[in-house]
Amino acid sequence: MPLLKNGSFVEDRWIHVADDVTPAYGARVIVTYERLLGVEGEDLFQRGCCVGVVVEPHERVEALAPWIKWLQVIALRFPKFSDGRSYSSARILRDRMGYQNELRAIGNVLVDQYAFMRQCGFDSFEIAEGRAFESWHNANIDMTLTYQLDSNAIDPANILEARHRHKRAEAA
């Protein structure tokens, strides 16, 4: 699947691994929540794997606390566009748990929701092939001004700040 990261499509170097597959030593793997929290979770790290996890909307991200420092990717699933539970999970991970690594949106990820996902802390997006990919590829997703600040932005500008700068410039 195409991966959008930092505004560009990049090669996804991570492999989604089924629960019944033993990953190669040192592999970059994304496993299920159940596998990570189960008896095999610690073994993945001992095998030298770079580990990521997929979290379904009904699963609690707070349970990832023991692993949060070592997880390189947390992928939050959007099963349908109207299910917003993963937005809340993203905010919990970034704001309450201090997660700093890659936060990925997967599943039914729509270009219309890009700005909202960025504001919640997502920094990469798995895009489905076909029509959805075309809409992402053709969309202008750079937003220089927003009503709400993007939690990933280095130098965020919002509309209120832009209006104040404009008024100061007119007065000068």
CSV table of C-alpha atoms in Angstrom, one decimal:
chain,number,residue,atom,x,y,z
A,1,MET,CA,0.0,0.0,0.0
A,2,PRO,CA,1.3,3.5,-0.7
A,3,LEU,CA,2.5,5.4,2.4
A,4,LEU,CA,2.2,9.1,2.7
A,5,LYS,CA,4.7,10.5,5.1
A,6,ASN,CA,5.8,14.2,5.6
A,7,GLY,CA,3.7,15.2,2.5
A,8,SER,CA,5.3,12.7,0.1
A,9,PHE,CA,4.7,9.2,-1.0
A,10,VAL,CA,7.5,6.9,0.3
A,11,GLU,CA,8.4,3.3,0.3
A,12,ASP,CA,6.9,1.5,3.3
A,13,ARG,CA,9.8,-0.4,4.9
A,14,TRP,CA,7.5,-2.1,7.5
A,15,ILE,CA,5.9,-5.5,7.1
A,16,HIS,CA,2.5,-6.3,8.6
A,17,VAL,CA,3.0,-9.8,10.2
A,18,ALA,CA,0.2,-12.2,10.9
A,19,ASP,CA,0.0,-13.7,14.4
A,20,ASP,CA,1.1,-17.2,13.1
A,21,VAL,CA,4.2,-16.0,11.3
A,22,THR,CA,7.6,-15.8,13.1
A,23,PRO,CA,9.4,-12.7,11.9
A,24,ALA,CA,13.0,-12.9,10.8
A,25,TYR,CA,15.7,-11.7,13.2
A,26,GLY,CA,16.0,-7.9,13.1
A,27,ALA,CA,13.0,-7.4,10.8
A,28,ARG,CA,10.8,-4.2,10.8
A,29,VAL,CA,7.4,-5.7,11.8
A,30,ILE,CA,4.0,-4.4,12.6
A,31,VAL,CA,2.1,-6.9,14.7
A,32,THR,CA,-1.4,-7.1,16.2
A,33,TYR,CA,-2.2,-5.6,19.6
A,34,GLU,CA,-3.0,-9.1,21.0
A,35,ARG,CA,0.4,-10.4,19.9
A,36,LEU,CA,2.3,-7.5,21.4
A,37,LEU,CA,0.5,-7.7,24.7
A,38,GLY,CA,0.6,-11.5,24.8
A,39,VAL,CA,3.4,-13.8,25.8
A,40,GLU,CA,5.3,-13.3,22.6
A,41,GLY,CA,5.6,-9.5,22.9
A,42,GLU,CA,8.9,-9.4,24.7
A,43,ASP,CA,10.3,-12.1,22.4
A,44,LEU,CA,9.8,-9.8,19.4
A,45,PHE,CA,12.2,-7.2,21.0
A,46,GLN,CA,14.6,-9.9,22.0
A,47,ARG,CA,14.8,-11.1,18.4
A,48,GLY,CA,16.2,-7.7,17.5
A,49,CYS,CA,13.0,-6.7,15.6
A,50,CYS,CA,12.0,-3.1,15.2
A,51,VAL,CA,8.4,-3.3,16.4
A,52,GLY,CA,5.2,-1.5,15.5
A,53,VAL,CA,1.6,-2.4,16.5
A,54,VAL,CA,-1.8,-2.1,14.9
A,55,VAL,CA,-4.5,-0.9,17.3
A,56,GLU,CA,-8.1,-1.4,16.5
A,57,PRO,CA,-10.7,1.3,17.6
A,58,HIS,CA,-12.0,-0.8,20.4
A,59,GLU,CA,-8.6,-1.5,21.9
A,60,ARG,CA,-7.2,0.7,24.6
A,61,VAL,CA,-3.9,2.5,23.8
A,62,GLU,CA,-3.2,2.9,27.5
A,63,ALA,CA,-2.3,-0.8,27.6
A,64,LEU,CA,0.7,0.0,25.4
A,65,ALA,CA,2.4,2.0,28.2
A,66,PRO,CA,5.0,-0.7,29.1
A,67,TRP,CA,6.1,-0.8,25.4
A,68,ILE,CA,5.7,2.9,24.4
A,69,LYS,CA,9.4,3.7,24.5
A,70,TRP,CA,10.3,0.9,22.2
A,71,LEU,CA,7.5,1.0,19.7
A,72,GLN,CA,8.7,2.6,16.4
A,73,VAL,CA,5.2,2.7,14.7
A,74,ILE,CA,1.7,2.7,16.2
A,75,ALA,CA,-0.9,2.2,13.4
A,76,LEU,CA,-4.4,3.2,14.4
A,77,ARG,CA,-7.2,1.7,12.2
A,78,PHE,CA,-10.1,3.6,10.8
A,79,PRO,CA,-12.6,0.8,9.8
A,80,LYS,CA,-15.0,3.3,8.2
A,81,PHE,CA,-14.9,7.1,7.8
A,82,SER,CA,-17.6,7.7,10.4
A,83,ASP,CA,-15.7,5.9,13.2
A,84,GLY,CA,-13.7,8.5,15.1
A,85,ARG,CA,-12.4,6.5,18.0
A,86,SER,CA,-8.8,6.4,16.5
A,87,TYR,CA,-8.7,10.2,16.7
A,88,SER,CA,-9.1,10.0,20.4
A,89,SER,CA,-6.5,7.3,20.7
A,90,ALA,CA,-4.1,9.5,18.7
A,91,ARG,CA,-4.5,12.4,21.1
A,92,ILE,CA,-4.1,10.1,24.1
A,93,LEU,CA,-0.8,8.7,22.7
A,94,ARG,CA,0.6,12.1,21.8
A,95,ASP,CA,-0.7,14.3,24.6
A,96,ARG,CA,-1.0,12.0,27.6
A,97,MET,CA,1.5,9.2,26.9
A,98,GLY,CA,4.1,11.4,25.2
A,99,TYR,CA,4.5,9.1,22.2
A,100,GLN,CA,7.1,10.6,19.8
A,101,ASN,CA,7.6,8.0,17.0
A,102,GLU,CA,5.5,7.4,13.9
A,103,LEU,CA,1.8,7.5,14.3
A,104,ARG,CA,0.1,6.0,11.3
A,105,ALA,CA,-3.5,6.1,10.1
A,106,ILE,CA,-4.6,2.9,8.3
A,107,GLY,CA,-7.8,1.5,6.9
A,108,ASN,CA,-10.5,3.8,5.5
A,109,VAL,CA,-8.2,6.9,5.4
A,110,LEU,CA,-9.8,9.7,3.3
A,111,VAL,CA,-8.1,12.8,1.9
A,112,ASP,CA,-10.9,14.9,3.4
A,113,GLN,CA,-9.8,13.9,6.9
A,114,TYR,CA,-6.1,14.6,6.4
A,115,ALA,CA,-6.1,18.0,8.2
A,116,PHE,CA,-8.0,16.6,11.2
A,117,MET,CA,-5.7,13.5,11.4
A,118,ARG,CA,-2.6,15.8,11.4
A,119,GLN,CA,-4.1,17.9,14.2
A,120,CYS,CA,-4.5,14.8,16.3
A,121,GLY,CA,-0.9,13.8,15.8
A,122,PHE,CA,-0.8,11.4,12.8
A,123,ASP,CA,2.3,11.8,10.7
A,124,SER,CA,1.9,8.9,8.2
A,125,PHE,CA,-1.0,7.5,6.2
A,126,GLU,CA,-1.5,4.1,4.5
A,127,ILE,CA,-3.5,4.8,1.4
A,128,ALA,CA,-5.6,2.2,-0.3
A,129,GLU,CA,-4.9,1.4,-4.0
A,130,GLY,CA,-7.2,2.5,-6.7
A,131,ARG,CA,-9.6,5.4,-6.6
A,132,ALA,CA,-8.6,6.5,-3.0
A,133,PHE,CA,-4.9,6.6,-4.1
A,134,GLU,CA,-5.8,8.8,-7.1
A,135,SER,CA,-7.7,11.3,-4.9
A,136,TRP,CA,-4.7,11.5,-2.5
A,137,HIS,CA,-2.2,11.8,-5.3
A,138,ASN,CA,-4.2,14.6,-7.0
A,139,ALA,CA,-5.1,16.5,-3.8
A,140,ASN,CA,-3.2,19.5,-2.6
A,141,ILE,CA,-2.8,18.5,1.1
A,142,ASP,CA,-0.5,21.3,2.1
A,143,MET,CA,-2.4,23.6,4.4
A,144,THR,CA,-0.6,26.8,5.4
A,145,LEU,CA,-3.4,28.2,7.6
A,146,THR,CA,-5.8,26.3,9.8
A,147,TYR,CA,-8.2,27.1,12.6
A,148,GLN,CA,-6.6,24.5,14.9
A,149,LEU,CA,-2.9,24.0,15.1
A,150,ASP,CA,-1.3,20.8,13.8
A,151,SER,CA,0.4,19.0,16.7
A,152,ASN,CA,3.2,17.9,14.3
A,153,ALA,CA,3.9,21.3,12.8
A,154,ILE,CA,7.3,22.9,13.6
A,155,ASP,CA,6.1,26.4,13.1
A,156,PRO,CA,2.4,26.3,13.1
A,157,ALA,CA,0.3,29.3,11.9
A,158,ASN,CA,-3.3,29.6,12.5
A,159,ILE,CA,-5.9,31.9,10.9
A,160,LEU,CA,-6.1,34.2,13.9
A,161,GLU,CA,-2.4,34.8,13.9
A,162,ALA,CA,-2.4,35.5,10.2
A,163,ARG,CA,-5.2,38.1,10.6
A,164,HIS,CA,-3.3,39.9,13.3
A,165,ARG,CA,-0.1,40.0,11.2
A,166,HIS,CA,-2.2,41.4,8.3
A,167,LYS,CA,-3.7,44.1,10.4
A,168,ARG,CA,-0.3,45.1,11.9
A,169,ALA,CA,1.1,45.3,8.3
A,170,GLU,CA,-1.8,47.5,7.2
A,171,ALA,CA,-1.4,49.9,10.2
A,172,ALA,CA,2.3,50.3,9.5
